[in-house]
Coordinates of C-alpha atoms in Angstrom, one line a residue:
X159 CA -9.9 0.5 14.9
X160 CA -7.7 3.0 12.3
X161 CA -6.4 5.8 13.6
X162 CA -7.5 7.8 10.8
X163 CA -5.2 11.3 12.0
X164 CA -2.8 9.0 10.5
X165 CA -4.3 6.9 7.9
X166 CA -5.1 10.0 5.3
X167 CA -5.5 7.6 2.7
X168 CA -8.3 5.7 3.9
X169 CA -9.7 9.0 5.8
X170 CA -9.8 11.2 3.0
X171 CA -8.9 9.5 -0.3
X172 CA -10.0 12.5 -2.2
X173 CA -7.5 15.0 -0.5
X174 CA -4.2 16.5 -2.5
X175 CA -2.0 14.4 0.1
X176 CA -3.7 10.8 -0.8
X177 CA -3.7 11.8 -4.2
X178 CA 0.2 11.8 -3.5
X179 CA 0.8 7.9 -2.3
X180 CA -1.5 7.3 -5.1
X181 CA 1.3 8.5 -7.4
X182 CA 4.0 7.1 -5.4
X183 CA 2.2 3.9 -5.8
X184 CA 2.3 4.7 -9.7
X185 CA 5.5 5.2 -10.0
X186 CA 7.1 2.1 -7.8
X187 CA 4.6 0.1 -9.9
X188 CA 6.4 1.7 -13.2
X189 CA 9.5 1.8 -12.4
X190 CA 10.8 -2.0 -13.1
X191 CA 9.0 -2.6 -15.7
X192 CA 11.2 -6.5 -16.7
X193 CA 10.8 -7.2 -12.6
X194 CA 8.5 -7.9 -10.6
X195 CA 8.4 -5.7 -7.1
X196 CA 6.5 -8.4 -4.5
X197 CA 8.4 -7.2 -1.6
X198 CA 9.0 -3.3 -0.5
X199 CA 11.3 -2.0 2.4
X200 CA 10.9 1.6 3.9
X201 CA 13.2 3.2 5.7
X202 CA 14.9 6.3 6.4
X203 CA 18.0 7.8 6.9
X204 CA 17.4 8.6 10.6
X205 CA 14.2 8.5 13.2
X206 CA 11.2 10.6 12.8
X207 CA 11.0 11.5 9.3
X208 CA 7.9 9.7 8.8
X209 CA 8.6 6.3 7.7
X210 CA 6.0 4.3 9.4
X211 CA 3.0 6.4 8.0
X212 CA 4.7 6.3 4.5
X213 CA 4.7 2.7 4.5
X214 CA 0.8 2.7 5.6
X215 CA -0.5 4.9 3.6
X216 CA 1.5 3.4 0.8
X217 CA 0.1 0.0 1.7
X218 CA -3.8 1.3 2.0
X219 CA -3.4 2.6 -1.3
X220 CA -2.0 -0.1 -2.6
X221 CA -4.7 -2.0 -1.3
X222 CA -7.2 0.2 -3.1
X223 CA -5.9 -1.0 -6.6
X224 CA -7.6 -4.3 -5.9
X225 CA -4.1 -5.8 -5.1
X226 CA -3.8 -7.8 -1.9
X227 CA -1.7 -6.4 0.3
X228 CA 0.8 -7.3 3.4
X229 CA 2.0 -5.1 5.4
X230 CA 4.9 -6.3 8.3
X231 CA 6.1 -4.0 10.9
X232 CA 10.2 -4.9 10.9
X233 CA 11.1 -2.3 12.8
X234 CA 11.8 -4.2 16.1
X235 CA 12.9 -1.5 18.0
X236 CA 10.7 1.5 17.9
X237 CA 7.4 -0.6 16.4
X238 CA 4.5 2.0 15.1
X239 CA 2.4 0.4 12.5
X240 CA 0.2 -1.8 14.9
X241 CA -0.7 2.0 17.0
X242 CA -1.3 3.6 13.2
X243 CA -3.7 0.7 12.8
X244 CA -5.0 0.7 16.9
X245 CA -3.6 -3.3 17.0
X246 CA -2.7 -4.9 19.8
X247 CA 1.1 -5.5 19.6
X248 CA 1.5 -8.9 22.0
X249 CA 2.9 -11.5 18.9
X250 CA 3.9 -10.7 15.7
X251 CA 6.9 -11.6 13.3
X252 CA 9.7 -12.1 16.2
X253 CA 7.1 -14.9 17.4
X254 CA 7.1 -16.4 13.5
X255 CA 11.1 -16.4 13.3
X256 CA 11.9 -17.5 16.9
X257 CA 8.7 -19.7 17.9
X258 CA 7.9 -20.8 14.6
X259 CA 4.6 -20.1 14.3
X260 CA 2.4 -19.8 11.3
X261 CA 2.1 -16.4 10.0
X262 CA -1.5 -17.0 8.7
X263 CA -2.4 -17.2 12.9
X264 CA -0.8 -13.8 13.2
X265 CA -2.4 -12.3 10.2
X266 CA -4.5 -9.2 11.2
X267 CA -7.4 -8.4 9.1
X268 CA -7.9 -4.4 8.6
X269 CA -11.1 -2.4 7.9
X270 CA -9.2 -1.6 4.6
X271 CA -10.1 -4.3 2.1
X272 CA -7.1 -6.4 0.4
X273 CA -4.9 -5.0 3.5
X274 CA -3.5 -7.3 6.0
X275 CA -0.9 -6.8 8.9
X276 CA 1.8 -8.6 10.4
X277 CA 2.8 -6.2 13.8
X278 CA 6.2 -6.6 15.4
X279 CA 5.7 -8.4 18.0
X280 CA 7.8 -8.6 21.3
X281 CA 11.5 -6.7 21.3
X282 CA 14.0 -9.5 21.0
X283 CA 17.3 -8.9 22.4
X284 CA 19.3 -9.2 18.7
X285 CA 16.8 -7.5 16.0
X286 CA 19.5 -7.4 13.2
X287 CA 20.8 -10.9 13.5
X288 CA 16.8 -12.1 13.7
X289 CA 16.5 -9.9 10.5
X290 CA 19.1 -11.2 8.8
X291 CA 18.4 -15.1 9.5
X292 CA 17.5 -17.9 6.9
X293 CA 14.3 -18.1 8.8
X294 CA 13.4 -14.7 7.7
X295 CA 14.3 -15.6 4.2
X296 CA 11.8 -18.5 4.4
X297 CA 9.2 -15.7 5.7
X298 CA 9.7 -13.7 2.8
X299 CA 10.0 -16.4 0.9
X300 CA 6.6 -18.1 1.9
X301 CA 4.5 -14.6 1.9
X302 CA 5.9 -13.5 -1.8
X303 CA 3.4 -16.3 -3.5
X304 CA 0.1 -14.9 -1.4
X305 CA 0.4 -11.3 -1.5
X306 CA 0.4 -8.9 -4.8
X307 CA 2.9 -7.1 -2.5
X308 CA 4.6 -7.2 0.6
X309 CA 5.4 -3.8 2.0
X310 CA 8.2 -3.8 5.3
X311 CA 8.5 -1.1 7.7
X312 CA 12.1 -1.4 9.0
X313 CA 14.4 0.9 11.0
X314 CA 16.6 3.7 10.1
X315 CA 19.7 3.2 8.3
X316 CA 22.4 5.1 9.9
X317 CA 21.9 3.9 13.8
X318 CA 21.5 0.4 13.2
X319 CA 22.0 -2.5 10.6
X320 CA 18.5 -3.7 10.4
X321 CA 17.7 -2.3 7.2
X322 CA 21.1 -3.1 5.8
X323 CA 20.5 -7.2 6.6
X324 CA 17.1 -7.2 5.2
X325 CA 17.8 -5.6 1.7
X326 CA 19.4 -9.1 0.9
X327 CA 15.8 -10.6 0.7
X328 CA 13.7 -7.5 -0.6
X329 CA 13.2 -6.9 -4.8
X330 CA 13.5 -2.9 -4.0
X331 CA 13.7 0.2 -1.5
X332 CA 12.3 3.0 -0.4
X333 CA 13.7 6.1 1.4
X334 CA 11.5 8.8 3.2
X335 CA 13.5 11.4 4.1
X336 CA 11.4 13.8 6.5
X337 CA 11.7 17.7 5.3
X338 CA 13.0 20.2 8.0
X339 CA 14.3 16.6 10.0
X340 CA 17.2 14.7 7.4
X341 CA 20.1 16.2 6.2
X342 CA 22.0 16.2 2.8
X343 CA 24.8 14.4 4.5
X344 CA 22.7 11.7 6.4
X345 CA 20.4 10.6 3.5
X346 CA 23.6 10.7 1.5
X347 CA 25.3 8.0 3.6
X348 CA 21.8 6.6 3.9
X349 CA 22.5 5.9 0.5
X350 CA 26.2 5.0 0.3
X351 CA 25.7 2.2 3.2
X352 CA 23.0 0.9 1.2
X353 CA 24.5 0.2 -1.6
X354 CA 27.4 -1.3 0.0
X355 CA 24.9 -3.8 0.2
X356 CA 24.0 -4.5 -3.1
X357 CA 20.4 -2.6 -2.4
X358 CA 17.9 -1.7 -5.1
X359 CA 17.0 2.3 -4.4
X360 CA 13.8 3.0 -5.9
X361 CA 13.6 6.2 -4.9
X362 CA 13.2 8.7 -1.9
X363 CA 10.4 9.9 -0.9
X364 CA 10.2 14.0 0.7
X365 CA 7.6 13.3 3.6
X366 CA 6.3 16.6 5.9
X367 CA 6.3 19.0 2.7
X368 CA 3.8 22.3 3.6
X369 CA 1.2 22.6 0.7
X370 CA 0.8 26.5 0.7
X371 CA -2.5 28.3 0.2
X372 CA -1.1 30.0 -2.7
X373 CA -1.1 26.1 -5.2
X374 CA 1.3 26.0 -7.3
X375 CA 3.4 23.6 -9.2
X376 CA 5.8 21.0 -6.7
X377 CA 8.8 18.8 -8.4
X378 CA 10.3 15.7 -7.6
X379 CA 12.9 14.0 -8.7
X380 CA 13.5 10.4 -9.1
X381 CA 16.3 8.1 -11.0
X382 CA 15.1 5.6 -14.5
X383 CA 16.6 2.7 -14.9
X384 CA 19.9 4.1 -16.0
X385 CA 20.6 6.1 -12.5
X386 CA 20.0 9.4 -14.3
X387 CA 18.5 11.7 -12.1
X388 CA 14.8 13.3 -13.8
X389 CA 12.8 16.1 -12.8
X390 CA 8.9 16.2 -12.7
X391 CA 6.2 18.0 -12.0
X392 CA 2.2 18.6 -10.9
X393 CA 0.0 21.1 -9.9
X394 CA -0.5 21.4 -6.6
X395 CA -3.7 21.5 -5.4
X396 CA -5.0 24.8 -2.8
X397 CA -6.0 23.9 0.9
X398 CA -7.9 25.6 3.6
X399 CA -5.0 25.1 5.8
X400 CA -1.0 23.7 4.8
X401 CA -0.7 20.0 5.2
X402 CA 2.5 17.8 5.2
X403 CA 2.3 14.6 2.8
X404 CA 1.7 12.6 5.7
X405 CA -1.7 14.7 6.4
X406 CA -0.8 16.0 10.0
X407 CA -1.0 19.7 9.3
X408 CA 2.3 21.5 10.2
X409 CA 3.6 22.1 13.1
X410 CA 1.2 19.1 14.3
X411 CA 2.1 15.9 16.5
X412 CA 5.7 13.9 15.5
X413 CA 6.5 11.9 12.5
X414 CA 6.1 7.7 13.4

């Protein structure tokens, strides 16, 4: 059962804030054109900026563009994309990398079509060193030739290593960086630590933006393939009340 509070792309695909992981879907799609993107990590800077939900939505509307579509909760500490979906959270992918069970028996099927889930499964005692392991590799490895895409939800950056050990086996990354929550300094060294690693930024993603009732025009930014930073942007589209990207309206309920 979807949560569909949450879920805004599956709930409402017609609203202004679907319409905006439909371009974020766009763009990641566009924005390698000489290499393919089959795997997808999201993280943050810090917690509660609205990761999780980002990676869902992005995943549903993925899904909607006939591709089929994985998504695996790696965050093995604070785990949230098995209550977006109303999963039960008992095995998931610490049972494939420690037990070594198939992932095909931990598959969940979703009420979104072309969308399948991998949850968390139980909090293991070591998460970055599991993350980091040849086993996980094999994972990735193994999932990248039955999925269009392969979308992983993964910690924050700055409190733990997690995301730092997995970049090594991802083809690109995504930052959300939660407005009013992350600071100029903390997505900055966000970025710095991840490129110590040899990570492939695709781009950051403002998540909890209010839509006023006045419209308007919003920009964004993003980086070609060059690193040059480039400005964009599209009208935005009037509500009956304001609304955040991830479709809570503001001042409503905590980022996942």
């Amino acid at each position: 059962m979807l949560k569909f509070s949450k879920l805004v792309t599956f709930e409402n695909p017609k609203s202004p804030v679907a319409e905006a992981y439909r371009i974020l879907r766009t763009n990641i799609q566009f924005s390698s054109p000489d290499r393919d993107l089959k795997v997808i990590l999201i993280t943050s800077s810090s917690p509660d900026e609205g990761k999780s939900i980002t990676a869902a939505n992005m995943a549903i509307a993925m899904a909607q563009s006939n591709m089929r579509v994985l998504l695996i909760d790696c965050d093995l500490r604070k785990p949230a994309i098995h209550r977006a979906f109303g999963l039960v959270n008992m095995k998931g992918i610490t049972n494939i990398l420690v037990e070594g069970i198939d992932y095909g028996k931990l598959t969940n099927v979703t009420e979104v079509e072309n969308l399948e889930i991998i949850t968390s499964g139980p909090k293991p005692p070591n998460p970055s060193e599991l993350l980091g392991s040849r086993k996980m590799k094999e994972f990735l490895d193994a999932v990248r030739g039955n999925y269009d895409i392969v979308i992983v939800d993964t910690s924050p950056v700055l409190p733990v290593a997690d995301a730092a050990v997995l970049c090594q086996y991802v083809d690109g990354v995504v930052m959300v960086s939660g407005y009013g929550v992350a600071t100029y300094d903390a997505v900055l060294q966000a970025k710095a630590n991840l490129e110590k690693v040899n990570a492939r930024i695709l781009g950051v993603v403002l998540n909890g933006v209010p839509i006023t009732r006045n419209g308007g025009y919003y920009y964004y930014y993003y980086y070609d393939e060059s690193g040059k930073k480039k400005k964009g942007s599209r009208r935005r589209t009037t509500g009956d009340r304001p609304l955040s990207v991830d479709g809570i309206t503001s001042g409503e309920g905590a980022n996942l």
